[in-house]
PDB file of C-alpha atoms in Angstrom:
ATOM      1  CA  MET A 286       0.000   0.000   0.000  1.00 70.00           C
ATOM      2  CA  VAL A 287       2.954   2.328   0.617  1.00 76.00           C
ATOM      3  CA  GLU A 288       4.016   1.890  -3.010  1.00 75.00           C
ATOM      4  CA  LEU A 289       0.500   2.705  -4.212  1.00 78.00           C
ATOM      5  CA  ARG A 290       0.398   5.829  -2.031  1.00 79.00           C
ATOM      6  CA  VAL A 291       3.765   7.038  -3.279  1.00 82.00           C
ATOM      7  CA  ARG A 292       2.776   6.307  -6.873  1.00 80.00           C
ATOM      8  CA  ALA A 293      -0.336   8.443  -6.344  1.00 80.00           C
ATOM      9  CA  GLY A 294       1.935  11.320  -5.262  1.00 84.00           C
ATOM     10  CA  LEU A 295       0.580  11.420  -1.711  1.00 85.00           C
ATOM     11  CA  THR A 296       2.424  11.909   1.553  1.00 87.00           C
ATOM     12  CA  THR A 297       1.269  10.041   4.646  1.00 85.00           C
ATOM     13  CA  ARG A 298      -0.308  13.227   5.975  1.00 85.00           C
ATOM     14  CA  GLY A 299      -2.042  14.018   2.685  1.00 83.00           C
ATOM     15  CA  ALA A 300      -3.366  10.475   2.303  1.00 80.00           C
ATOM     16  CA  ALA A 301      -4.601  10.378   5.901  1.00 79.00           C
ATOM     17  CA  ARG A 302      -6.455  13.660   5.407  1.00 78.00           C
ATOM     18  CA  ARG A 303      -8.229  12.271   2.339  1.00 74.00           C
ATOM     19  CA  LEU A 304      -9.081   9.046   4.158  1.00 74.00           C
ATOM     20  CA  GLY A 305     -10.450  10.839   7.211  1.00 71.00           C
ATOM     21  CA  ILE A 306      -8.035   9.137   9.636  1.00 76.00           C
ATOM     22  CA  SER A 307      -4.988  10.353  11.538  1.00 80.00           C
ATOM     23  CA  SER A 308      -1.532  10.184   9.968  1.00 81.00           C
ATOM     24  CA  ALA A 309      -0.408   8.210  13.031  1.00 82.00           C
ATOM     25  CA  SER A 310      -3.040   5.545  12.319  1.00 80.00           C
ATOM     26  CA  LEU A 311      -2.004   5.363   8.678  1.00 80.00           C
ATOM     27  CA  ASN A 312       1.658   5.082   9.693  1.00 80.00           C
ATOM     28  CA  ARG A 313       0.855   2.181  12.014  1.00 80.00           C
ATOM     29  CA  THR A 314      -1.141   0.490   9.257  1.00 75.00           C
ATOM     30  CA  GLU A 315       1.705   0.856   6.740  1.00 75.00           C
ATOM     31  CA  ASN A 316       4.196  -0.519   9.285  1.00 74.00           C
ATOM     32  CA  ALA A 317       1.986  -3.564   9.962  1.00 65.00           C
ATOM     33  CA  LYS A 318       1.344  -2.444  13.547  1.00 68.00           C
ATOM     34  CA  ARG A 319      -2.360  -1.888  12.957  1.00 71.00           C
ATOM     35  CA  GLU A 320      -4.868  -3.784  10.812  1.00 67.00           C
ATOM     36  CA  ALA A 321      -6.935  -1.647   8.457  1.00 67.00           C
ATOM     37  CA  SER A 322     -10.676  -2.181   8.488  1.00 62.00           C
ATOM     38  CA  ALA A 323     -12.447  -3.215   5.295  1.00 58.00           C
ATOM     39  CA  GLU A 324     -13.795   0.334   5.006  1.00 58.00           C
ATOM     40  CA  GLU A 325     -10.313   1.867   5.353  1.00 69.00           C
ATOM     41  CA  LEU A 326      -8.862  -0.598   2.869  1.00 69.00           C
ATOM     42  CA  GLY A 327     -11.516   0.286   0.316  1.00 68.00           C
ATOM     43  CA  GLY A 328     -10.863   3.972   0.955  1.00 74.00           C
ATOM     44  CA  MET A 329      -7.130   3.541   0.375  1.00 77.00           C
ATOM     45  CA  LEU A 330      -7.672   1.737  -2.917  1.00 74.00           C
ATOM     46  CA  ALA A 331     -10.035   4.486  -4.062  1.00 74.00           C
ATOM     47  CA  VAL A 332      -7.866   7.421  -2.958  1.00 76.00           C
ATOM     48  CA  TYR A 333      -4.690   5.827  -4.346  1.00 77.00           C
ATOM     49  CA  ARG A 334      -6.422   5.155  -7.687  1.00 72.00           C
ATOM     50  CA  ALA A 335      -5.278   1.532  -7.621  1.00 72.00           C
ATOM     51  CA  GLY A 336      -5.502  -0.303 -10.926  1.00 70.00           C
ATOM     52  CA  GLU A 337      -7.342  -3.591 -11.321  1.00 66.00           C
ATOM     53  CA  ALA A 338      -4.245  -5.774 -10.875  1.00 68.00           C
ATOM     54  CA  ASP A 339      -3.049  -3.907  -7.764  1.00 66.00           C
ATOM     55  CA  ARG A 340      -6.553  -3.878  -6.306  1.00 65.00           C
ATOM     56  CA  LYS A 341      -6.915  -7.639  -6.787  1.00 62.00           C
ATOM     57  CA  LEU A 342      -3.516  -8.281  -5.210  1.00 62.00           C
ATOM     58  CA  VAL A 343      -4.276  -6.148  -2.144  1.00 62.00           C
ATOM     59  CA  LEU A 344      -7.735  -7.637  -1.643  1.00 59.00           C
ATOM     60  CA  ASP A 345      -6.416 -11.182  -2.054  1.00 56.00           C
ATOM     61  CA  LEU A 346      -3.720 -10.517   0.548  1.00 53.00           C
ATOM     62  CA  ALA A 347      -6.339  -9.073   2.880  1.00 54.00           C
ATOM     63  CA  GLY A 348      -8.573 -12.095   2.381  1.00 50.00           C
ATOM     64  CA  ALA A 349     -11.336  -9.952   0.880  1.00 43.00           C
ATOM     65  CA  ARG A 350     -12.736 -10.740  -2.553  1.00 40.00           C
ATOM     66  CA  PRO A 351     -15.533  -8.347  -3.481  1.00 41.00           C
ATOM     67  CA  ALA A 352     -16.937  -8.160  -6.974  1.00 44.00           C
ATOM     68  CA  PRO A 353     -14.469  -6.873  -9.603  1.00 44.00           C
ATOM     69  CA  GLY A 354     -14.300  -3.101  -9.674  1.00 51.00           C
ATOM     70  CA  TRP A 355     -16.040  -2.768  -6.324  1.00 49.00           C
ATOM     71  CA  LEU A 356     -14.426  -0.790  -3.521  1.00 52.00           C
ATOM     72  CA  GLY A 357     -16.544  -1.412  -0.427  1.00 53.00           C
ATOM     73  CA  LEU A 358     -17.004   1.337   2.167  1.00 51.00           C
ATOM     74  CA  ALA A 359     -19.255   2.383   4.988  1.00 51.00           C
ATOM     75  CA  PRO A 360     -22.048   4.878   4.126  1.00 54.00           C
ATOM     76  CA  ASP A 361     -20.904   8.472   3.449  1.00 57.00           C
ATOM     77  CA  PRO A 362     -17.166   7.623   3.416  1.00 61.00           C
ATOM     78  CA  PRO A 363     -14.602  10.462   3.638  1.00 66.00           C
ATOM     79  CA  PRO A 364     -13.279   9.575   0.133  1.00 72.00           C
ATOM     80  CA  LEU A 365     -16.674  10.558  -1.319  1.00 81.00           C
ATOM     81  CA  ALA A 366     -16.226  14.153  -0.161  1.00 83.00           C
ATOM     82  CA  ARG A 367     -12.694  14.154  -1.577  1.00 79.00           C
ATOM     83  CA  PHE A 368     -13.886  12.943  -4.962  1.00 85.00           C
ATOM     84  CA  GLU A 369     -16.686  15.536  -4.992  1.00 90.00           C
ATOM     85  CA  ALA A 370     -14.157  18.250  -4.171  1.00 86.00           C
ATOM     86  CA  THR A 371     -11.996  17.419  -7.203  1.00 86.00           C
ATOM     87  CA  ALA A 372     -14.701  16.501  -9.723  1.00 91.00           C
ATOM     88  CA  LEU A 373     -15.361  18.451 -12.900  1.00 94.00           C
ATOM     89  CA  SER A 374     -18.947  17.201 -13.027  1.00 97.00           C
ATOM     90  CA  ILE A 375     -21.289  15.272 -10.752  1.00 97.00           C
ATOM     91  CA  VAL A 376     -24.569  13.610 -11.672  1.00 98.00           C
ATOM     92  CA  ASP A 377     -26.609  12.597  -8.608  1.00 97.00           C
ATOM     93  CA  PHE A 378     -29.684  10.389  -8.737  1.00 97.00           C
ATOM     94  CA  ALA A 379     -31.903  10.395  -5.652  1.00 89.00           C
ATOM     95  CA  PRO A 380     -34.856   7.978  -5.673  1.00 92.00           C
ATOM     96  CA  HIS A 381     -35.591   8.079  -1.921  1.00 92.00           C
ATOM     97  CA  ALA A 382     -34.006  11.159  -0.310  1.00 94.00           C
ATOM     98  CA  VAL A 383     -32.574  14.551  -1.214  1.00 96.00           C
ATOM     99  CA  PRO A 384     -28.865  14.174  -2.123  1.00 94.00           C
ATOM    100  CA  GLY A 385     -26.462  15.136   0.644  1.00 92.00           C
ATOM    101  CA  LEU A 386     -25.014  18.046  -1.335  1.00 95.00           C
ATOM    102  CA  LEU A 387     -28.463  19.682  -1.397  1.00 97.00           C
ATOM    103  CA  GLN A 388     -29.832  18.908   2.067  1.00 95.00           C
ATOM    104  CA  THR A 389     -30.801  21.566   4.610  1.00 95.00           C
ATOM    105  CA  ALA A 390     -29.613  21.067   8.185  1.00 93.00           C
ATOM    106  CA  ALA A 391     -33.151  20.216   9.353  1.00 94.00           C
ATOM    107  CA  TYR A 392     -33.541  17.598   6.618  1.00 95.00           C
ATOM    108  CA  THR A 393     -30.145  16.069   7.419  1.00 91.00           C
ATOM    109  CA  ARG A 394     -31.096  15.850  11.084  1.00 90.00           C
ATOM    110  CA  ALA A 395     -34.378  14.140  10.262  1.00 90.00           C
ATOM    111  CA  VAL A 396     -32.781  11.616   7.893  1.00 87.00           C
ATOM    112  CA  HIS A 397     -30.036  10.595  10.303  1.00 81.00           C
ATOM    113  CA  THR A 398     -32.342  10.552  13.331  1.00 81.00           C
ATOM    114  CA  HIS A 399     -34.300   7.854  11.522  1.00 68.00           C
ATOM    115  CA  GLY A 400     -30.962   6.123  10.916  1.00 62.00           C
ATOM    116  CA  GLY A 401     -30.243   6.030  14.659  1.00 61.00           C
ATOM    117  CA  ASP A 402     -27.837   8.966  15.062  1.00 61.00           C
ATOM    118  CA  LEU A 403     -28.448  11.071  18.169  1.00 66.00           C
ATOM    119  CA  GLY A 404     -26.694  13.735  20.220  1.00 70.00           C
ATOM    120  CA  VAL A 405     -23.053  14.407  19.384  1.00 73.00           C
ATOM    121  CA  ALA A 406     -23.049  11.921  16.491  1.00 76.00           C
ATOM    122  CA  LEU A 407     -26.017  13.685  14.913  1.00 79.00           C
ATOM    123  CA  ASP A 408     -24.443  17.126  15.358  1.00 85.00           C
ATOM    124  CA  GLU A 409     -21.258  15.899  13.649  1.00 84.00           C
ATOM    125  CA  ARG A 410     -23.322  14.490  10.775  1.00 81.00           C
ATOM    126  CA  VAL A 411     -24.860  17.911  10.190  1.00 85.00           C
ATOM    127  CA  ARG A 412     -21.477  19.661  10.346  1.00 87.00           C
ATOM    128  CA  ALA A 413     -19.896  17.116   7.997  1.00 85.00           C
ATOM    129  CA  GLN A 414     -22.736  17.585   5.523  1.00 85.00           C
ATOM    130  CA  ALA A 415     -22.236  21.353   5.578  1.00 90.00           C
ATOM    131  CA  ARG A 416     -18.527  20.905   4.877  1.00 89.00           C
ATOM    132  CA  ARG A 417     -19.317  18.674   1.903  1.00 90.00           C
ATOM    133  CA  GLN A 418     -21.792  21.177   0.487  1.00 93.00           C
ATOM    134  CA  ALA A 419     -19.198  23.950   0.398  1.00 92.00           C
ATOM    135  CA  VAL A 420     -17.877  22.442  -2.844  1.00 92.00           C
ATOM    136  CA  LEU A 421     -20.911  23.781  -4.740  1.00 94.00           C
ATOM    137  CA  SER A 422     -20.206  27.358  -3.621  1.00 91.00           C
ATOM    138  CA  ARG A 423     -16.620  27.527  -4.858  1.00 90.00           C
ATOM    139  CA  LEU A 424     -15.602  29.533  -7.913  1.00 88.00           C
ATOM    140  CA  SER A 425     -14.273  26.253  -9.344  1.00 89.00           C
ATOM    141  CA  ALA A 426     -17.369  24.270  -8.377  1.00 93.00           C
ATOM    142  CA  PRO A 427     -18.124  21.157 -10.428  1.00 95.00           C
ATOM    143  CA  HIS A 428     -21.065  21.208 -12.806  1.00 97.00           C
ATOM    144  CA  TYR A 429     -23.726  19.542 -10.679  1.00 97.00           C
ATOM    145  CA  ALA A 430     -26.921  17.855 -11.882  1.00 98.00           C
ATOM    146  CA  ALA A 431     -29.366  16.258  -9.455  1.00 98.00           C
ATOM    147  CA  PHE A 432     -32.259  14.065 -10.560  1.00 98.00           C
ATOM    148  CA  LEU A 433     -34.971  13.461  -7.960  1.00 97.00           C
ATOM    149  CA  ASP A 434     -37.961  11.174  -8.032  1.00 97.00           C
ATOM    150  CA  GLU A 435     -41.142  13.108  -7.212  1.00 97.00           C
ATOM    151  CA  ALA A 436     -41.576  10.830  -4.185  1.00 96.00           C
ATOM    152  CA  VAL A 437     -38.535  12.496  -2.604  1.00 97.00           C
ATOM    153  CA  LEU A 438     -40.407  15.804  -2.610  1.00 97.00           C
ATOM    154  CA  ARG A 439     -43.779  14.475  -1.497  1.00 97.00           C
ATOM    155  CA  ARG A 440     -42.632  12.674   1.655  1.00 95.00           C
ATOM    156  CA  PRO A 441     -42.556  15.189   4.570  1.00 96.00           C
ATOM    157  CA  VAL A 442     -39.192  14.198   6.064  1.00 95.00           C
ATOM    158  CA  GLY A 443     -38.815  16.134   9.319  1.00 94.00           C
ATOM    159  CA  GLY A 444     -42.399  17.408   9.049  1.00 96.00           C
ATOM    160  CA  SER A 445     -44.233  19.582   6.558  1.00 96.00           C
ATOM    161  CA  ALA A 446     -42.513  22.853   7.536  1.00 96.00           C
ATOM    162  CA  ALA A 447     -39.021  21.339   7.278  1.00 96.00           C
ATOM    163  CA  MET A 448     -39.892  19.765   3.941  1.00 97.00           C
ATOM    164  CA  ALA A 449     -41.228  23.027   2.544  1.00 98.00           C
ATOM    165  CA  GLU A 450     -37.989  24.713   3.602  1.00 97.00           C
ATOM    166  CA  GLN A 451     -35.977  21.934   1.956  1.00 98.00           C
ATOM    167  CA  ILE A 452     -37.816  22.254  -1.343  1.00 98.00           C
ATOM    168  CA  ARG A 453     -37.512  26.040  -1.381  1.00 98.00           C
ATOM    169  CA  TRP A 454     -33.770  25.527  -0.881  1.00 97.00           C
ATOM    170  CA  LEU A 455     -33.699  23.121  -3.838  1.00 98.00           C
ATOM    171  CA  VAL A 456     -35.369  25.785  -5.969  1.00 98.00           C
ATOM    172  CA  SER A 457     -32.798  28.379  -4.922  1.00 97.00           C
ATOM    173  CA  ARG A 458     -29.941  26.003  -5.746  1.00 96.00           C
ATOM    174  CA  ALA A 459     -31.497  25.172  -9.128  1.00 96.00           C
ATOM    175  CA  ARG A 460     -31.239  28.863 -10.017  1.00 94.00           C
ATOM    176  CA  GLN A 461     -27.495  28.952  -9.366  1.00 93.00           C
ATOM    177  CA  PRO A 462     -25.103  28.802 -12.356  1.00 92.00           C
ATOM    178  CA  GLY A 463     -23.674  25.353 -12.875  1.00 94.00           C
ATOM    179  CA  THR A 464     -26.351  23.576 -10.833  1.00 96.00           C
ATOM    180  CA  THR A 465     -29.346  21.718 -12.249  1.00 96.00           C
ATOM    181  CA  VAL A 466     -32.178  20.099 -10.291  1.00 98.00           C
ATOM    182  CA  ARG A 467     -34.667  18.050 -12.289  1.00 98.00           C
ATOM    183  CA  VAL A 468     -37.600  15.911 -11.182  1.00 98.00           C
ATOM    184  CA  VAL A 469     -38.918  12.632 -12.572  1.00 97.00           C
ATOM    185  CA  PRO A 470     -42.704  13.137 -12.151  1.00 97.00           C
ATOM    186  CA  PHE A 471     -45.196  10.475 -11.110  1.00 96.00           C
ATOM    187  CA  ARG A 472     -47.074  10.935 -14.366  1.00 93.00           C
ATOM    188  CA  HIS A 473     -44.122   9.578 -16.326  1.00 92.00           C
ATOM    189  CA  GLY A 474     -44.805   6.108 -14.936  1.00 90.00           C
ATOM    190  CA  GLY A 475     -42.056   3.538 -14.661  1.00 91.00           C
ATOM    191  CA  TYR A 476     -38.412   4.118 -15.564  1.00 93.00           C
ATOM    192  CA  ARG A 477     -35.050   2.483 -14.955  1.00 91.00           C
ATOM    193  CA  ASN A 478     -34.220   3.025 -11.273  1.00 92.00           C
ATOM    194  CA  PRO A 479     -30.951   1.465 -10.029  1.00 91.00           C
ATOM    195  CA  GLY A 480     -31.065   3.141  -6.607  1.00 91.00           C
ATOM    196  CA  ARG A 481     -28.941   5.991  -5.293  1.00 92.00           C
ATOM    197  CA  PHE A 482     -25.818   6.696  -7.327  1.00 95.00           C
ATOM    198  CA  SER A 483     -23.435   9.509  -8.198  1.00 95.00           C
ATOM    199  CA  LEU A 484     -21.372   9.620 -11.401  1.00 97.00           C
ATOM    200  CA  MET A 485     -18.262  11.792 -11.077  1.00 95.00           C
ATOM    201  CA  ARG A 486     -15.890  12.825 -13.847  1.00 94.00           C
ATOM    202  CA  PHE A 487     -12.479  14.442 -13.392  1.00 89.00           C
ATOM    203  CA  ARG A 488     -10.038  16.511 -15.409  1.00 86.00           C
ATOM    204  CA  GLU A 489      -7.289  13.885 -15.521  1.00 79.00           C
ATOM    205  CA  ALA A 490      -8.380  10.820 -13.563  1.00 79.00           C
ATOM    206  CA  ALA A 491     -10.849   8.200 -14.794  1.00 82.00           C
ATOM    207  CA  PRO A 492     -14.548   8.582 -13.833  1.00 89.00           C
ATOM    208  CA  VAL A 493     -15.987   6.766 -10.823  1.00 89.00           C
ATOM    209  CA  VAL A 494     -19.507   5.809  -9.786  1.00 92.00           C
ATOM    210  CA  TYR A 495     -20.526   5.982  -6.138  1.00 91.00           C
ATOM    211  CA  VAL A 496     -23.390   3.653  -5.230  1.00 90.00           C
ATOM    212  CA  GLU A 497     -25.198   3.448  -1.913  1.00 83.00           C
ATOM    213  CA  HIS A 498     -27.469   0.946  -0.236  1.00 75.00           C
ATOM    214  CA  GLU A 499     -28.617   0.361   3.340  1.00 65.00           C
ATOM    215  CA  GLY A 500     -25.568  -0.054   5.562  1.00 60.00           C
ATOM    216  CA  SER A 501     -22.962  -0.012   2.794  1.00 67.00           C
ATOM    217  CA  SER A 502     -21.664   1.931  -0.140  1.00 75.00           C
ATOM    218  CA  GLY A 503     -18.746   1.909  -2.524  1.00 80.00           C
ATOM    219  CA  PHE A 504     -17.123   3.000  -5.751  1.00 82.00           C
ATOM    220  CA  LEU A 505     -17.257   1.344  -9.157  1.00 84.00           C
ATOM    221  CA  ASP A 506     -14.378   2.349 -11.403  1.00 79.00           C
ATOM    222  CA  GLY A 507     -14.487  -0.208 -14.204  1.00 82.00           C
ATOM    223  CA  ALA A 508     -14.985   1.203 -17.697  1.00 86.00           C
ATOM    224  CA  ALA A 509     -18.023  -1.026 -18.282  1.00 90.00           C
ATOM    225  CA  ASP A 510     -19.634   0.139 -15.017  1.00 90.00           C
ATOM    226  CA  VAL A 511     -19.044   3.810 -15.817  1.00 92.00           C
ATOM    227  CA  GLU A 512     -20.526   3.339 -19.288  1.00 95.00           C
ATOM    228  CA  ARG A 513     -23.543   1.497 -17.860  1.00 95.00           C
ATOM    229  CA  PHE A 514     -24.315   4.181 -15.297  1.00 96.00           C
ATOM    230  CA  GLY A 515     -23.746   6.885 -17.891  1.00 96.00           C
ATOM    231  CA  ALA A 516     -26.461   5.244 -19.985  1.00 97.00           C
ATOM    232  CA  ILE A 517     -28.735   4.969 -16.939  1.00 97.00           C
ATOM    233  CA  ALA A 518     -28.207   8.666 -16.181  1.00 97.00           C
ATOM    234  CA  ALA A 519     -29.153   9.517 -19.761  1.00 97.00           C
ATOM    235  CA  SER A 520     -32.357   7.447 -19.505  1.00 97.00           C
ATOM    236  CA  ILE A 521     -33.294   9.179 -16.239  1.00 97.00           C
ATOM    237  CA  ALA A 522     -32.650  12.571 -17.838  1.00 97.00           C
ATOM    238  CA  ALA A 523     -34.999  11.599 -20.667  1.00 96.00           C
ATOM    239  CA  ALA A 524     -37.718  10.754 -18.122  1.00 96.00           C
ATOM    240  CA  ALA A 525     -37.264  13.933 -16.071  1.00 97.00           C
ATOM    241  CA  LEU A 526     -38.926  17.309 -16.510  1.00 97.00           C
ATOM    242  CA  ASP A 527     -36.723  20.105 -17.837  1.00 97.00           C
ATOM    243  CA  GLY A 528     -35.261  22.633 -15.426  1.00 96.00           C
ATOM    244  CA  LEU A 529     -38.072  25.196 -15.576  1.00 96.00           C
ATOM    245  CA  ASP A 530     -40.888  22.648 -15.295  1.00 97.00           C
ATOM    246  CA  SER A 531     -39.038  20.977 -12.415  1.00 98.00           C
ATOM    247  CA  VAL A 532     -38.808  24.298 -10.540  1.00 97.00           C
ATOM    248  CA  ASN A 533     -42.516  24.927 -11.131  1.00 98.00           C
ATOM    249  CA  LEU A 534     -43.388  21.465  -9.787  1.00 98.00           C
ATOM    250  CA  MET A 535     -41.133  21.932  -6.761  1.00 98.00           C
ATOM    251  CA  ASN A 536     -42.779  25.256  -5.954  1.00 98.00           C
ATOM    252  CA  ARG A 537     -46.244  23.663  -6.142  1.00 98.00           C
ATOM    253  CA  ILE A 538     -45.206  20.804  -3.855  1.00 98.00           C
ATOM    254  CA  ALA A 539     -43.596  23.238  -1.389  1.00 98.00           C
ATOM    255  CA  SER A 540     -46.882  25.144  -1.263  1.00 98.00           C
ATOM    256  CA  ASP A 541     -48.735  21.857  -0.556  1.00 97.00           C
ATOM    257  CA  HIS A 542     -46.440  21.201   2.416  1.00 97.00           C
ATOM    258  CA  GLU A 543     -46.897  24.766   3.686  1.00 96.00           C
ATOM    259  CA  ARG A 544     -50.697  24.308   3.657  1.00 93.00           C
ATOM    260  CA  ALA A 545     -50.522  20.943   5.454  1.00 84.00           C
TER     261      ALA A 545
END
């Protein structure tokens, strides 16, 4: 792993910062004085941009054999924020909840309360989400496109008032340069829905797809996977309303929540 880190041009301190762990912990791991968790191992392979052969070798040595191209991680891993921060473009698909980059603090609290976070852990979740969202306010912000199922807007997560506030925030973000928010309406009927994913493209590095399910998440970096999710994103875009119609629908739904 040291060789992969050096090849990626990262110091121990720089790599640890991207992984969300201390440099001391990473040093102990590299010196075989500490065993990396499966989540940390997946994060290292993602941050170090390990190729298929190196990834297979590391996972075989660790006794872990996930599906090819799959880098397993815990939900909302630190590498996700790092990838978002360096991406040229991000396409987010949200079938069940507002994407993290667009959540209000009240919405984030409601989502993670349902997930079992309370007290200090919940407060840190909200702060971490705010730090992630700062990427969309930079002068060099990535082009960001979010596609939401109408169900995301209809469900009053955190209560009607909090949901109205969340949708009004989505509308304000949709009016910002470089940001698009589009809705797949109920009236469209069925469409291809693979679950939550984010397709990120970079200036020099190869694209990656972040996928998320209950209790786990990870990155797919195989060319076939990127092509497949690119096609899925295009099919979702074809099913979604355009930007103006999406904003009009969001405003109507916000008004429904405010009257509830």
